[in-house]
Short mmCIF file of C-alpha atoms in Angstrom, two decimals:
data_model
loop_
_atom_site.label_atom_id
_atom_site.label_comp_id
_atom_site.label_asym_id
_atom_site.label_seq_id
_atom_site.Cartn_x
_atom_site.Cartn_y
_atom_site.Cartn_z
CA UNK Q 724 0.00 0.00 0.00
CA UNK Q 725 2.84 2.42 0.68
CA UNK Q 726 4.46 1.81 -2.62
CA UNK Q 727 7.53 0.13 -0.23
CA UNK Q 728 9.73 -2.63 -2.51
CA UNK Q 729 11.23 -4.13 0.32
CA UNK Q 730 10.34 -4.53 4.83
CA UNK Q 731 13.51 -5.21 6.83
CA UNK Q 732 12.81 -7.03 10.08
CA UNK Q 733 14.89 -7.79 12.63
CA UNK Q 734 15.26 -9.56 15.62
CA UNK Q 735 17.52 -9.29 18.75
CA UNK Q 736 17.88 -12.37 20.71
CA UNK Q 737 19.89 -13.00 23.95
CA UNK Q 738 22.31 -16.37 24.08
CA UNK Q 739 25.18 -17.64 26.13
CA UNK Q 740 27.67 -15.62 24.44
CA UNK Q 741 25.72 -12.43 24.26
CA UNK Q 742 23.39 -11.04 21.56
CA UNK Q 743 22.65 -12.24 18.52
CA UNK Q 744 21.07 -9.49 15.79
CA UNK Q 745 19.54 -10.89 12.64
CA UNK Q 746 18.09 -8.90 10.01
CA UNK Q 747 16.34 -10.01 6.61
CA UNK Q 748 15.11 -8.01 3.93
CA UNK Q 749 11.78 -9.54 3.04
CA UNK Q 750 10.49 -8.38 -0.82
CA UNK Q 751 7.28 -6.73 -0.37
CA UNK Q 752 5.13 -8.23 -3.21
CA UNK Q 753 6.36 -12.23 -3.44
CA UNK Q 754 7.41 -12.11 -0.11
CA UNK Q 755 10.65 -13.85 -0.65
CA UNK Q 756 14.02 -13.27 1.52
CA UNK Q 757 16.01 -11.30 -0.86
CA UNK Q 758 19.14 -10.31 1.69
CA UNK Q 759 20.35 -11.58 4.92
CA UNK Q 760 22.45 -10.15 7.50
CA UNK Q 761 23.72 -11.66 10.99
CA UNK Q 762 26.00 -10.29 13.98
CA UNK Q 763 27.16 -10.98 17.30
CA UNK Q 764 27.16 -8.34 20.55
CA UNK Q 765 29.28 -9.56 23.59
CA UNK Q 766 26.30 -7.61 25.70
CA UNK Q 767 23.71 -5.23 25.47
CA UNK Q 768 26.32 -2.24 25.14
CA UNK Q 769 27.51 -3.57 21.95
CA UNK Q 770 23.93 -4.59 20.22
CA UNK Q 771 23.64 -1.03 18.72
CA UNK Q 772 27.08 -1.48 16.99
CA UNK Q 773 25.56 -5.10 16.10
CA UNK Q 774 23.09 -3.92 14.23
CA UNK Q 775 25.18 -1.00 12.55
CA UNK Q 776 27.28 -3.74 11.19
CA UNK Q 777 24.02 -5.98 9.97
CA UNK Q 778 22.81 -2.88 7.90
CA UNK Q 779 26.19 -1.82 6.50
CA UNK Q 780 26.28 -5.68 5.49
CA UNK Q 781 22.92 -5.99 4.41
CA UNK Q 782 22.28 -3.11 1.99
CA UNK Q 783 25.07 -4.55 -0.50
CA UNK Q 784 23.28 -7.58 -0.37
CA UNK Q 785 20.53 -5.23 -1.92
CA UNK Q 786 22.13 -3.36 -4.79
CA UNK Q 787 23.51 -0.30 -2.54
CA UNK Q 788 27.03 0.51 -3.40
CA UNK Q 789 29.65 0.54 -0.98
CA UNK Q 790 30.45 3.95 -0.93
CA UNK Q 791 26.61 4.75 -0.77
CA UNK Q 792 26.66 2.67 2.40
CA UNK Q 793 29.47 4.62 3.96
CA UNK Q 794 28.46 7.87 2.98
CA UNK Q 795 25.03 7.53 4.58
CA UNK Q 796 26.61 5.66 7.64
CA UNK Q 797 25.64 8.11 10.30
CA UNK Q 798 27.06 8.71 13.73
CA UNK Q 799 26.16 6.53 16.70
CA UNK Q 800 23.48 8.79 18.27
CA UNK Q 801 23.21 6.88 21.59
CA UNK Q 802 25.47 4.04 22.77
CA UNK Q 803 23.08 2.79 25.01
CA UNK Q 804 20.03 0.26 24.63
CA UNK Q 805 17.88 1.16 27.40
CA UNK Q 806 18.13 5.36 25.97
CA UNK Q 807 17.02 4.20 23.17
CA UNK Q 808 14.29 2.33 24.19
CA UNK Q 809 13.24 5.00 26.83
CA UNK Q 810 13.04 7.40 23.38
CA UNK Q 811 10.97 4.52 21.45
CA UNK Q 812 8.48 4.49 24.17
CA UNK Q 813 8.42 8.24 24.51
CA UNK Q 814 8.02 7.88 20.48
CA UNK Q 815 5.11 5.43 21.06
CA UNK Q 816 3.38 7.31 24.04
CA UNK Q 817 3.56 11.09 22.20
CA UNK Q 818 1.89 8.96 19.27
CA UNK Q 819 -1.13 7.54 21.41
CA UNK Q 820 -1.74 9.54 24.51
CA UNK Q 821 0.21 12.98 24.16
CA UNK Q 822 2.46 15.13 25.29
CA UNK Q 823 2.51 14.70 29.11
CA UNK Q 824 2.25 11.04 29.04
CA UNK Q 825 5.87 10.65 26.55
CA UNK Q 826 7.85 13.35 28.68
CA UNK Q 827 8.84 10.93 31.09
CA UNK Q 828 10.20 8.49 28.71
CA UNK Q 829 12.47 11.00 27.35
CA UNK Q 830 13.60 12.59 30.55
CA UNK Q 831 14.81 8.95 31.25
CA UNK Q 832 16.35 8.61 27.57
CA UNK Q 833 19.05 11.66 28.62
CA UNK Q 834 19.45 10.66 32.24
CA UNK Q 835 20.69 7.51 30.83
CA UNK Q 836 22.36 8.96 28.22
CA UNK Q 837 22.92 12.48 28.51
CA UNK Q 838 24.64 12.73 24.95
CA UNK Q 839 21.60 11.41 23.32
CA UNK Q 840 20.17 14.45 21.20
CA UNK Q 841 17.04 12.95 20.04
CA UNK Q 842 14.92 13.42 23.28
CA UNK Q 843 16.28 16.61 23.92
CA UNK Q 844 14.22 17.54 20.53
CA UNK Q 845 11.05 15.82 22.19
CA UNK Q 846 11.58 17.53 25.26
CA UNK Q 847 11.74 21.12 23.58
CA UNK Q 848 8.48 20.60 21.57
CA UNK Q 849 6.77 19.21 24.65
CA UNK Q 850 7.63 22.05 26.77
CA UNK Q 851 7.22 25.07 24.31
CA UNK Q 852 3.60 23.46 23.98
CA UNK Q 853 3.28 23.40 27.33
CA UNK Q 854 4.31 27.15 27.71
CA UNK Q 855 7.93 26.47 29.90
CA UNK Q 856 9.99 28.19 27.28
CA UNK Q 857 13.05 28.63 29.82
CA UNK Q 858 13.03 24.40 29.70
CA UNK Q 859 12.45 24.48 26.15
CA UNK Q 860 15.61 26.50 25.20
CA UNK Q 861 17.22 24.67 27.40
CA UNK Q 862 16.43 21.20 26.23
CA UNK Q 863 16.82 22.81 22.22
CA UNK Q 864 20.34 24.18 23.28
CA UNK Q 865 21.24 20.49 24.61
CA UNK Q 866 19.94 18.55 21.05
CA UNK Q 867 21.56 21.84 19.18
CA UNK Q 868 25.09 21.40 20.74
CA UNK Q 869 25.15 17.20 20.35
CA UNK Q 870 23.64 17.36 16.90
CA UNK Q 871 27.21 15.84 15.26
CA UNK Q 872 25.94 12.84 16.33
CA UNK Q 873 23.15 12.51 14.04
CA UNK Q 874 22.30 11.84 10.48
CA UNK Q 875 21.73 14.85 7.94
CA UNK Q 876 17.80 14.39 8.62
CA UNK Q 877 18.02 14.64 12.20
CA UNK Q 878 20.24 17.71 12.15
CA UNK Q 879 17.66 19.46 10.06
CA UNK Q 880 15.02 18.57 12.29
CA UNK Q 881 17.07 20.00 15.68
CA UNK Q 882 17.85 23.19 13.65
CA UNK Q 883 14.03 23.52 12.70
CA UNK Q 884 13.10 23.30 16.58
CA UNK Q 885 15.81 24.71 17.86
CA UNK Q 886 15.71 28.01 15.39
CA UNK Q 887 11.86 28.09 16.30
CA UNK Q 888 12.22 27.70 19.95
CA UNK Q 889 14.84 30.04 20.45
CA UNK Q 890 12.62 32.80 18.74
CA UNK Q 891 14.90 32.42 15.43
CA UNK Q 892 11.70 32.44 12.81
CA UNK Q 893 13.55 33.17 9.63
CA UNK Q 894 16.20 30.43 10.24
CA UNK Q 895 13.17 27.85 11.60
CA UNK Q 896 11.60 28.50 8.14
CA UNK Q 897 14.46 27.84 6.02
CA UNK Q 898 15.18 24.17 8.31
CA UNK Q 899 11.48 23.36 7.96
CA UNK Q 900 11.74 24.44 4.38
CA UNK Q 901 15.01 22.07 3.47
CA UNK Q 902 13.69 19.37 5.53
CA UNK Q 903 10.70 19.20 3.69
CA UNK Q 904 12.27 19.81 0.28
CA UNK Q 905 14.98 17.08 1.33
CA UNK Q 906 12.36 14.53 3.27
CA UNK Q 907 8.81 15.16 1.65
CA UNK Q 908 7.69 11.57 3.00
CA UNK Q 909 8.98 12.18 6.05
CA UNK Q 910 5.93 12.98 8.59
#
């Protein structure tokens, strides 16, 4: 329905010698395996650079080129497993009950990893919405200054909020503008 060639999921399973990560790229219409991908984390710190290395293995598997793959190969943003599940679930509860009910999730995502930008961005929206605008810059300032970490989509989308929350309309505009020149599928 989405016009999508190929779905790519994944598991993560815990064994006597740590993680495995599998990954398979599953063709959309015959649903055949077209690419698969495998790799081993010693423990739960390591399963993020696990599955980094499945993806960089998998997408030559699927036509990409090799220097495709590395150019797109972003930064880590968070080293940390339980960050970024406390930023899926924030993800998942801004989605399906609001505002209020995700901030917690992403407070946790930076106390457990205070480099993590991504939450910071939540946590800027959330409280300009809620009218705490001191918090706000604060929290935009925090995903502004770790944004290095992130991929070229991300960045755009801490300069939008961060332009916009720190009172920066011209510069907000041109972010939104590029990100939605750049990303027009992306919500």
């Amino acid at each position: 329905r989405t016009g999508r060639k190929v779905i790519v999921p994944g598991s993560i399973e815990a064994g006597g010698a740590g993680f495995a990560v599998e990954l398979k790229a599953v063709g959309c219409k015959q649903r055949d395996v077209m690419a698969h991908s495998q790799a081993q984390a010693a423990g739960k710190v390591e399963v993020l650079a696990a599955l980094d290395d499945a993806v960089r293995r998998l997408r030559p598997q699927l036509g990409e080129s090799l220097g495709s793959v590395e150019k797109a190969a972003a930064p880590e943003t968070t080293g940390s497993l339980e960050a970024l599940q406390a930023y899926g679930r924030g993800r998942r509860a801004l989605h399906a009950r609001g505002e209020e009910e995700a901030m917690p999730f992403f407070q946790r995502a930076v106390e457990l990893d205070p480099g993590f930008a991504l939450p910071y961005v939540s946590l800027a929206v959330i409280y300009r919405d809620l009218g705490r605008q001191a918090q706000a810059q604060e929290a935009a300032q925090r995903a502004f200054d770790r944004r290095d970490a992130l991929d070229a989509r991300e960045r755009l989308v801490v300069a939008a909020v961060y332009h916009e929350t720190m009172g920066d309309l011209e510069k907000a505009v041109q972010a939104y503008d590029l990100w939605q020149r750049t990303y027009p599928r992306n919500s």
